[in-house]
Tab-separated table of C-alpha atoms in Angstrom:
chain	number	residue	atom	x	y	z
E	1	MET	CA	87.855	139.050	128.079
E	2	LYS	CA	86.706	140.158	124.771
E	3	VAL	CA	88.838	139.011	122.241
E	4	GLU	CA	88.467	141.071	118.749
E	5	LEU	CA	89.052	139.760	115.267
E	6	GLU	CA	90.671	141.752	112.577
E	7	ASN	CA	88.157	141.328	110.356
E	8	ILE	CA	90.487	140.676	106.428
E	9	LYS	CA	89.570	138.538	103.561
E	10	PRO	CA	91.966	134.711	103.137
E	11	GLN	CA	93.484	135.977	100.536
E	12	ASP	CA	95.032	138.884	102.366
E	13	ILE	CA	95.881	137.140	104.902
E	14	GLU	CA	99.680	136.522	103.720
E	15	LYS	CA	99.711	140.001	102.305
E	16	ARG	CA	99.258	141.423	106.428
E	17	SER	CA	101.062	138.793	107.195
E	18	PHE	CA	104.058	140.379	105.390
E	19	GLU	CA	103.549	143.722	106.034
E	20	ILE	CA	103.445	143.007	109.809
E	21	ILE	CA	106.397	141.716	109.574
E	22	THR	CA	108.372	144.583	107.372
E	23	GLU	CA	107.023	146.472	109.899
E	24	GLU	CA	108.912	144.694	112.804
E	25	LEU	CA	112.148	144.461	111.172
E	26	GLY	CA	112.206	148.253	111.023
E	27	GLU	CA	115.410	150.167	109.588
E	28	ARG	CA	117.003	146.239	108.694
E	29	THR	CA	118.303	145.807	104.874
E	30	PHE	CA	118.333	142.372	103.121
E	31	ALA	CA	120.113	141.297	99.972
E	32	PRO	CA	117.620	141.850	97.838
E	33	SER	CA	117.709	138.291	96.384
E	34	GLN	CA	117.846	136.831	100.063
E	35	GLU	CA	114.495	138.876	101.631
E	36	LEU	CA	111.603	137.091	100.623
E	37	ILE	CA	113.096	133.765	101.608
E	38	ILE	CA	113.956	135.372	105.066
E	39	LYS	CA	110.791	137.148	105.489
E	40	ARG	CA	108.801	134.031	104.388
E	41	CYS	CA	111.024	131.694	107.097
E	42	ILE	CA	109.935	134.951	109.262
E	43	HIS	CA	106.297	134.406	108.401
E	44	THR	CA	106.733	130.219	108.658
E	45	SER	CA	108.089	130.522	112.236
E	46	ALA	CA	107.109	133.756	113.778
E	47	ASP	CA	110.998	133.600	115.059
E	48	PHE	CA	112.742	136.890	113.855
E	49	GLU	CA	115.794	134.816	114.873
E	50	TYR	CA	115.901	133.858	110.823
E	51	ALA	CA	116.455	137.139	110.372
E	52	ASP	CA	120.006	136.771	111.986
E	53	SER	CA	120.568	133.054	110.893
E	54	LEU	CA	120.107	132.998	107.158
E	55	CYS	CA	122.821	132.417	105.207
E	56	PHE	CA	123.624	131.914	101.975
E	57	SER	CA	126.760	131.413	99.886
E	58	PRO	CA	127.388	133.411	97.008
E	59	GLU	CA	124.931	133.155	94.227
E	60	ALA	CA	122.858	130.403	95.893
E	61	VAL	CA	119.657	132.556	95.273
E	62	GLN	CA	119.914	132.359	91.525
E	63	LEU	CA	121.867	129.310	91.123
E	64	ALA	CA	119.014	127.520	93.082
E	65	LEU	CA	116.221	129.458	90.647
E	66	LYS	CA	118.908	128.249	87.465
E	67	ALA	CA	118.439	125.382	88.704
E	68	ILE	CA	113.825	124.985	89.747
E	69	GLN	CA	114.089	126.448	85.851
E	70	ASN	CA	116.170	123.695	84.237
E	71	GLY	CA	114.301	121.315	86.221
E	72	ALA	CA	116.289	120.008	89.428
E	73	CYS	CA	114.183	117.796	92.015
E	74	ILE	CA	114.158	118.214	95.495
E	75	VAL	CA	115.203	115.542	97.609
E	76	THR	CA	114.189	116.352	101.675
E	77	ASP	CA	114.459	114.083	105.107
E	78	THR	CA	111.480	113.885	105.924
E	79	GLN	CA	107.748	113.261	105.232
E	80	MET	CA	106.726	116.760	105.994
E	81	ALA	CA	109.440	118.654	104.166
E	82	LYS	CA	108.620	117.439	101.017
E	83	SER	CA	104.400	117.523	102.031
E	84	GLY	CA	104.828	121.312	102.851
E	85	ILE	CA	105.985	121.884	99.459
E	86	ASN	CA	104.058	123.338	96.656
E	87	LYS	CA	104.764	120.076	94.192
E	88	LYS	CA	102.272	121.962	91.163
E	89	VAL	CA	104.607	124.667	91.015
E	90	LEU	CA	108.147	122.504	91.173
E	91	ALA	CA	106.078	120.336	88.056
E	92	LYS	CA	105.404	123.228	85.764
E	93	PHE	CA	109.692	123.155	85.711
E	94	GLY	CA	109.416	119.230	85.799
E	95	GLY	CA	110.720	118.622	88.779
E	96	GLU	CA	109.000	116.665	91.540
E	97	VAL	CA	110.313	115.737	95.600
E	98	TYR	CA	112.014	112.910	96.518
E	99	ASN	CA	111.766	110.788	99.434
E	100	PHE	CA	112.893	107.642	101.124
E	101	MET	CA	112.311	107.498	104.321
E	102	SER	CA	109.729	105.341	104.268
E	103	ASP	CA	110.996	103.001	101.981
E	104	GLU	CA	111.643	99.640	103.830
E	105	ASP	CA	115.576	99.125	101.936
E	106	VAL	CA	116.395	102.080	103.607
E	107	ALA	CA	115.331	100.877	107.059
E	108	GLN	CA	117.217	97.674	106.379
E	109	GLU	CA	120.252	99.026	105.362
E	110	ALA	CA	120.560	102.078	108.230
E	111	LYS	CA	119.851	99.354	111.124
E	112	SER	CA	122.620	96.604	109.528
E	113	ARG	CA	125.289	98.994	108.747
E	114	GLY	CA	124.060	101.450	112.683
E	115	ILE	CA	123.201	104.877	110.981
E	116	THR	CA	120.482	106.623	110.606
E	117	ARG	CA	117.822	106.691	107.811
E	118	ALA	CA	118.641	110.392	107.251
E	119	ALA	CA	122.362	109.215	106.057
E	120	VAL	CA	121.167	106.175	103.648
E	121	CYS	CA	118.659	108.078	102.098
E	122	MET	CA	121.225	110.839	101.044
E	123	GLU	CA	123.421	107.973	99.399
E	124	LYS	CA	120.120	106.694	97.730
E	125	ALA	CA	119.219	110.133	96.186
E	126	ALA	CA	123.284	110.019	94.930
E	127	ALA	CA	122.218	107.042	92.956
E	128	LEU	CA	119.700	108.792	91.013
E	129	ASP	CA	120.292	110.436	87.789
E	130	LYS	CA	119.416	113.804	88.405
E	131	GLU	CA	120.231	117.739	89.275
E	132	LEU	CA	119.367	117.874	93.134
E	133	ILE	CA	118.683	120.625	95.664
E	134	PHE	CA	118.906	118.857	99.391
E	135	ALA	CA	116.086	120.429	101.420
E	136	VAL	CA	116.970	119.154	104.953
E	137	GLY	CA	115.200	120.465	107.465
E	138	ASN	CA	115.916	117.483	110.219
E	139	ALA	CA	118.397	115.246	110.275
E	140	PRO	CA	122.057	116.805	111.058
E	141	THR	CA	123.042	113.264	110.457
E	142	ALA	CA	121.855	113.602	106.486
E	143	LEU	CA	124.214	116.931	106.426
E	144	VAL	CA	127.029	115.159	107.475
E	145	ARG	CA	126.507	112.259	104.892
E	146	LEU	CA	126.119	114.739	101.712
E	147	TYR	CA	129.224	116.479	102.868
E	148	GLU	CA	131.336	113.037	102.762
E	149	LEU	CA	129.191	112.416	99.442
E	150	ILE	CA	130.621	115.405	98.270
E	151	GLN	CA	134.254	114.859	99.401
E	152	GLU	CA	134.110	111.668	97.631
E	153	GLU	CA	133.048	113.725	94.562
E	154	LYS	CA	130.319	111.522	94.347
E	155	ILE	CA	127.067	113.770	94.660
E	156	ARG	CA	127.256	117.350	93.272
E	157	PRO	CA	124.309	119.292	94.347
E	158	ARG	CA	122.682	122.589	93.020
E	159	LEU	CA	122.520	123.817	96.676
E	160	ILE	CA	121.604	122.487	99.654
E	161	ILE	CA	119.256	124.063	102.549
E	162	GLY	CA	120.286	122.976	105.532
E	163	VAL	CA	118.462	123.950	108.135
E	164	PRO	CA	117.715	120.834	110.396
E	165	VAL	CA	117.189	121.478	113.968
E	166	GLY	CA	117.944	119.961	117.428
E	167	PHE	CA	120.738	119.377	119.992
E	168	VAL	CA	122.961	117.131	118.391
E	169	ASN	CA	125.417	117.533	116.146
E	170	VAL	CA	122.852	120.027	114.324
E	171	VAL	CA	125.221	123.299	114.550
E	172	GLN	CA	128.337	121.032	113.698
E	173	SER	CA	126.585	119.422	110.418
E	174	LYS	CA	126.077	123.092	109.333
E	175	GLU	CA	128.987	124.420	109.177
E	176	LEU	CA	130.679	121.171	107.548
E	177	ILE	CA	128.496	122.250	104.972
E	178	MET	CA	129.910	126.210	104.583
E	179	GLU	CA	132.760	124.280	104.221
E	180	THR	CA	132.359	123.099	100.383
E	181	ASP	CA	132.086	125.246	98.049
E	182	VAL	CA	128.149	124.037	97.231
E	183	PRO	CA	125.523	126.449	97.264
E	184	TYR	CA	123.770	126.679	100.593
E	185	ILE	CA	121.148	128.179	102.250
E	186	ILE	CA	121.614	127.768	105.811
E	187	ALA	CA	120.203	128.597	109.341
E	188	LYS	CA	123.028	128.764	111.681
E	189	GLY	CA	122.175	127.345	114.975
E	190	ARG	CA	119.865	125.173	116.499
E	191	LYS	CA	116.811	125.598	114.668
E	192	GLY	CA	115.013	125.348	111.377
E	193	GLY	CA	112.842	122.332	110.615
E	194	SER	CA	111.205	120.391	108.041
E	195	ASN	CA	108.692	123.355	108.140
E	196	ILE	CA	111.680	125.936	107.209
E	197	ALA	CA	112.783	123.902	104.906
E	198	ALA	CA	109.824	123.838	103.036
E	199	CYS	CA	108.980	127.270	102.780
E	200	ILE	CA	112.877	128.056	101.728
E	201	CYS	CA	111.883	125.587	98.367
E	202	ASN	CA	108.662	127.470	97.992
E	203	ALA	CA	110.107	130.894	98.361
E	204	LEU	CA	111.856	130.098	95.319
E	205	LEU	CA	109.740	128.174	93.118
E	206	TYR	CA	107.132	131.779	94.397
E	207	MET	CA	109.949	133.775	93.138
E	208	LEU	CA	109.518	132.017	89.662
E	209	SER	CA	105.898	131.807	89.788
E	210	LYS	CA	102.773	134.282	90.971
E	211	ASP	CA	100.322	131.523	90.327
E	212	ARG	CA	100.329	128.793	92.721
E	213	ASN	CA	98.221	126.357	92.024
G	1	MET	CA	137.868	125.697	111.067
G	2	LYS	CA	138.349	122.096	112.099
G	3	VAL	CA	134.729	120.695	112.724
G	4	GLU	CA	134.130	117.973	115.589
G	5	LEU	CA	131.058	116.055	115.617
G	6	GLU	CA	129.633	113.983	118.503
G	7	ASN	CA	130.182	110.624	118.168
G	8	ILE	CA	126.377	108.959	118.857
G	9	LYS	CA	124.645	105.918	118.159
G	10	PRO	CA	121.338	107.231	115.749
G	11	GLN	CA	119.211	105.684	118.924
G	12	ASP	CA	120.798	107.655	121.276
G	13	ILE	CA	120.366	111.477	119.452
G	14	GLU	CA	116.503	111.748	120.865
G	15	LYS	CA	117.509	110.126	124.379
G	16	ARG	CA	121.076	113.109	124.298
G	17	SER	CA	118.697	115.675	122.963
G	18	PHE	CA	116.399	115.395	125.894
G	19	GLU	CA	118.725	115.597	128.188
G	20	ILE	CA	120.186	118.614	127.106
G	21	ILE	CA	116.940	119.919	126.799
G	22	THR	CA	116.269	118.652	131.075
G	23	GLU	CA	120.219	120.166	131.468
G	24	GLU	CA	118.799	123.398	129.938
G	25	LEU	CA	115.861	124.092	131.922
G	26	GLY	CA	117.677	123.815	134.833
G	27	GLU	CA	115.517	124.240	137.831
G	28	ARG	CA	112.430	124.566	136.026
G	29	THR	CA	109.962	121.966	136.785
G	30	PHE	CA	106.682	120.713	135.040
G	31	ALA	CA	103.600	119.255	135.900
G	32	PRO	CA	104.478	115.781	135.625
G	33	SER	CA	101.811	114.881	132.547
G	34	GLN	CA	102.612	118.296	130.959
G	35	GLU	CA	106.769	117.812	130.713
G	36	LEU	CA	106.732	115.605	128.051
G	37	ILE	CA	104.705	117.315	126.277
G	38	ILE	CA	106.900	120.604	126.352
G	39	LYS	CA	110.388	119.041	126.373
G	40	ARG	CA	109.054	117.298	123.143
G	41	CYS	CA	107.947	120.713	121.605
G	42	ILE	CA	111.694	122.214	122.178
G	43	HIS	CA	113.092	119.189	121.107
G	44	THR	CA	110.950	119.734	117.558
G	45	SER	CA	111.646	123.222	117.516
G	46	ALA	CA	114.958	124.311	119.674
G	47	ASP	CA	113.051	126.855	120.942
G	48	PHE	CA	112.535	127.236	125.139
G	49	GLU	CA	110.358	130.015	124.846
G	50	TYR	CA	107.639	126.860	125.059
G	51	ALA	CA	108.361	126.124	128.084
G	52	ASP	CA	106.276	129.550	128.647
G	53	SER	CA	104.063	129.756	125.934
G	54	LEU	CA	102.089	126.407	125.838
G	55	CYS	CA	99.446	126.495	128.035
G	56	PHE	CA	97.491	123.298	129.547
G	57	SER	CA	93.121	123.541	130.435
G	58	PRO	CA	92.421	121.066	133.738
G	59	GLU	CA	93.028	117.677	133.681
G	60	ALA	CA	93.991	118.055	129.265
G	61	VAL	CA	96.728	115.636	129.068
G	62	GLN	CA	94.588	113.015	131.295
G	63	LEU	CA	91.290	113.528	129.229
G	64	ALA	CA	93.283	113.075	126.057
G	65	LEU	CA	94.964	110.256	126.448
G	66	LYS	CA	91.945	108.459	127.496
G	67	ALA	CA	90.290	109.744	124.449
G	68	ILE	CA	92.932	108.007	122.396
G	69	GLN	CA	92.660	104.874	124.195
G	70	ASN	CA	89.234	104.720	123.479
G	71	GLY	CA	90.168	105.561	119.458
G	72	ALA	CA	89.470	109.207	118.830
G	73	CYS	CA	90.532	110.561	115.451
G	74	ILE	CA	93.040	113.925	115.209
G	75	VAL	CA	91.734	116.820	112.436
G	76	THR	CA	94.390	118.676	111.067
G	77	ASP	CA	94.407	121.827	109.251
G	78	THR	CA	97.366	120.703	107.024
G	79	GLN	CA	98.630	118.127	105.145
G	80	MET	CA	102.025	118.259	106.593
G	81	ALA	CA	100.621	118.347	110.453
G	82	LYS	CA	99.020	114.743	109.335
G	83	SER	CA	102.042	113.869	107.520
G	84	GLY	CA	104.254	113.717	110.886
G	85	ILE	CA	101.701	112.403	113.073
G	86	ASN	CA	102.672	109.234	113.860
G	87	LYS	CA	99.465	106.967	112.347
G	88	LYS	CA	101.249	103.929	113.036
G	89	VAL	CA	100.673	103.844	117.086
G	90	LEU	CA	97.309	105.875	116.724
G	91	ALA	CA	96.297	103.039	114.917
G	92	LYS	CA	96.708	100.726	117.559
G	93	PHE	CA	94.065	102.711	119.448
G	94	GLY	CA	91.773	102.585	116.548
G	95	GLY	CA	92.007	106.275	115.695
G	96	GLU	CA	93.262	107.722	112.186
G	97	VAL	CA	94.032	111.530	111.052
G	98	TYR	CA	91.963	113.216	108.643
G	99	ASN	CA	92.670	116.595	106.868
G	100	PHE	CA	90.798	117.448	104.347
G	101	MET	CA	92.300	121.161	103.103
G	102	SER	CA	93.287	119.336	99.782
G	103	ASP	CA	89.115	118.265	98.933
G	104	GLU	CA	87.576	119.550	95.627
G	105	ASP	CA	84.488	120.647	97.697
G	106	VAL	CA	86.547	122.260	100.349
G	107	ALA	CA	87.872	124.110	97.804
G	108	GLN	CA	85.142	124.914	96.306
G	109	GLU	CA	82.843	126.037	99.520
G	110	ALA	CA	85.922	128.152	100.731
G	111	LYS	CA	85.693	130.353	97.842
G	112	SER	CA	82.222	130.521	96.901
G	113	ARG	CA	81.598	131.878	101.012
G	114	GLY	CA	85.445	133.949	101.062
G	115	ILE	CA	86.269	132.238	103.635
G	116	THR	CA	89.686	130.062	104.409
G	117	ARG	CA	89.153	126.221	103.092
G	118	ALA	CA	90.975	125.446	106.858
G	119	ALA	CA	87.136	127.794	108.151
G	120	VAL	CA	85.345	124.779	105.851
G	121	CYS	CA	87.638	122.064	107.057
G	122	MET	CA	86.536	122.256	110.512
G	123	GLU	CA	82.740	122.496	109.644
G	124	LYS	CA	83.493	119.108	107.254
G	125	ALA	CA	85.082	117.837	110.648
G	126	ALA	CA	82.101	118.345	113.007
G	127	ALA	CA	79.817	116.666	110.675
G	128	LEU	CA	81.731	113.064	111.159
G	129	ASP	CA	80.175	111.039	114.112
G	130	LYS	CA	83.760	110.882	115.687
G	131	GLU	CA	85.472	111.378	118.729
G	132	LEU	CA	87.682	114.173	117.878
G	133	ILE	CA	90.928	116.228	118.675
G	134	PHE	CA	92.121	118.823	116.426
G	135	ALA	CA	95.521	119.646	115.851
G	136	VAL	CA	95.569	123.261	114.308
G	137	GLY	CA	99.281	124.664	113.823
G	138	ASN	CA	98.917	126.714	110.381
G	139	ALA	CA	95.539	128.444	110.570
G	140	PRO	CA	93.273	130.626	112.985
G	141	THR	CA	90.732	130.457	111.188
G	142	ALA	CA	90.425	127.062	111.936
G	143	LEU	CA	90.230	127.538	115.635
G	144	VAL	CA	87.781	130.683	115.152
G	145	ARG	CA	85.582	128.564	113.293
G	146	LEU	CA	85.912	125.725	115.881
G	147	TYR	CA	84.929	128.356	118.838
G	148	GLU	CA	81.868	129.044	117.214
G	149	LEU	CA	80.844	125.816	115.887
G	150	ILE	CA	80.770	125.049	120.153
G	151	GLN	CA	79.361	127.718	120.816
G	152	GLU	CA	76.263	126.609	118.321
G	153	GLU	CA	76.860	122.667	120.024
G	154	LYS	CA	77.248	121.519	116.697
G	155	ILE	CA	81.138	120.043	117.937
G	156	ARG	CA	82.006	119.051	120.944
G	157	PRO	CA	86.171	118.263	120.565
G	158	ARG	CA	88.271	115.847	123.080
G	159	LEU	CA	90.699	118.245	122.832
G	160	ILE	CA	92.113	120.937	120.870
G	161	ILE	CA	95.716	121.631	120.034
G	162	GLY	CA	96.035	125.349	118.770
G	163	VAL	CA	98.835	126.041	117.722
G	164	PRO	CA	99.141	128.355	114.931
G	165	VAL	CA	101.809	130.416	113.909
G	166	GLY	CA	101.830	134.179	112.408
G	167	PHE	CA	100.583	137.316	112.601
G	168	VAL	CA	97.017	138.220	111.997
G	169	ASN	CA	93.992	136.736	114.110
G	170	VAL	CA	96.707	134.139	116.047
G	171	VAL	CA	97.006	135.585	119.380
G	172	GLN	CA	93.823	135.886	119.132
G	173	SER	CA	91.980	132.976	118.047
G	174	LYS	CA	94.190	130.804	121.198
G	175	GLU	CA	92.859	133.405	123.168
G	176	LEU	CA	88.684	132.526	121.876
G	177	ILE	CA	89.985	129.129	122.593
G	178	MET	CA	90.775	129.444	125.747
G	179	GLU	CA	87.396	131.095	126.530
G	180	THR	CA	85.497	127.626	126.135
G	181	ASP	CA	85.129	124.564	128.438
G	182	VAL	CA	86.822	122.081	126.103
G	183	PRO	CA	90.113	120.602	127.088
G	184	TYR	CA	93.438	122.452	125.331
G	185	ILE	CA	96.914	122.754	124.665
G	186	ILE	CA	97.578	125.602	123.604
G	187	ALA	CA	100.571	127.783	122.524
G	188	LYS	CA	100.069	131.596	124.090
G	189	GLY	CA	101.666	134.248	121.434
G	190	ARG	CA	102.274	133.574	117.807
G	191	LYS	CA	104.852	131.021	117.492
G	192	GLY	CA	103.856	126.925	117.205
G	193	GLY	CA	103.028	125.564	113.784
G	194	SER	CA	102.194	122.373	111.863
G	195	ASN	CA	105.548	120.581	113.589
G	196	ILE	CA	104.537	121.403	116.785
G	197	ALA	CA	100.538	120.316	115.933
G	198	ALA	CA	101.815	117.346	115.369
G	199	CYS	CA	104.648	116.867	117.960
G	200	ILE	CA	101.781	117.527	120.825
G	201	CYS	CA	100.091	114.282	119.511
G	202	ASN	CA	103.374	112.218	119.221
G	203	ALA	CA	104.216	113.782	122.493
G	204	LEU	CA	100.396	111.877	123.654
G	205	LEU	CA	100.726	108.975	121.743
G	206	TYR	CA	104.309	108.248	123.267
G	207	MET	CA	103.225	108.179	126.466
G	208	LEU	CA	100.904	105.379	125.576
G	209	SER	CA	102.542	103.458	123.650
G	210	LYS	CA	106.422	103.173	123.948
G	211	ASP	CA	107.540	100.930	120.966
G	212	ARG	CA	106.522	103.519	117.983
G	213	ASN	CA	105.952	101.204	115.243
């Protein structure tokens, strides 16, 4: 078998990838504010289902961009998602990324109350005196707890990126967030992931800053 | 709309997820050594395509388990993949995870030679005096450079987990690795990702250690 590699410079790989994605999407059109996010999710996953599954509340992108420009911070439900977010660009606007999953107090609290660590992390975030964007790519229990905290008026997120992946309560947790009046970007169905959560954050950041370093 | 949540304890979520996956796979059977890896990839992605796309070289899993037990280290091509690997369990066997993507010398070398940082990282790994497993979830250029280093007899990986995702040279880079005589676990086609790379590492680790802490 002879493998033929496409000869391409490192700096052109992403551009070429987006060209291929655009080509394969064919006649499909998207709202201009959403297009880059949708294409970046496809770029991250090679999964064209995101063209259909991503849902945006009205003005979600505009509100998210404004929040980032005002220094909003991002809370993730995994270290992986935190690791994937471009923290340098976020820092330009004054924001940082929080993740509490490895905190000892979170582990203890979760164990003693019989809930997930991800749910406890949402409570810990609610106690921060910050403007927050939540990027949930793993734990539906985090979204469910967020929903409850919103109902109890203990938190008012600027945006919820709700893209947990999996089989137990994943679909339902996303539906819950879509019932709130909080701005959201959700991947309906079972799919998502920490990579998708980070990717949506980065798509927003790269709309605001061409320089990624 | 009334959302109904399944009432389930945190510690039972993963078990229930695997039950659903098994149920939906129906009559499909897999080699016993490969089954847990395939199911964990589906668990991580909610994407049943991995039941068809994952390819294993002969004895790949057995050889990988032996390597880990002998203290092999893991090299990743992203911080995200490193972040997702259970490093506590790996450490029980004496291994650790290396990632060089943020190293200043890697960035400089990549720039001056006009190649990707991921390719330079593979060279840096080849210079380590260690038994190595490579977990590549992002950069096809890392797999291509690994292929060349293997041909030049500069490296002899214990296993290559080849699951980069994307559109440019991704399919080809995986085919290249499958031409070598190095043990591999590959996700054929465009799909994969840092999450899948980490997930395959963890699947191997959890075959060796039930205690994940």
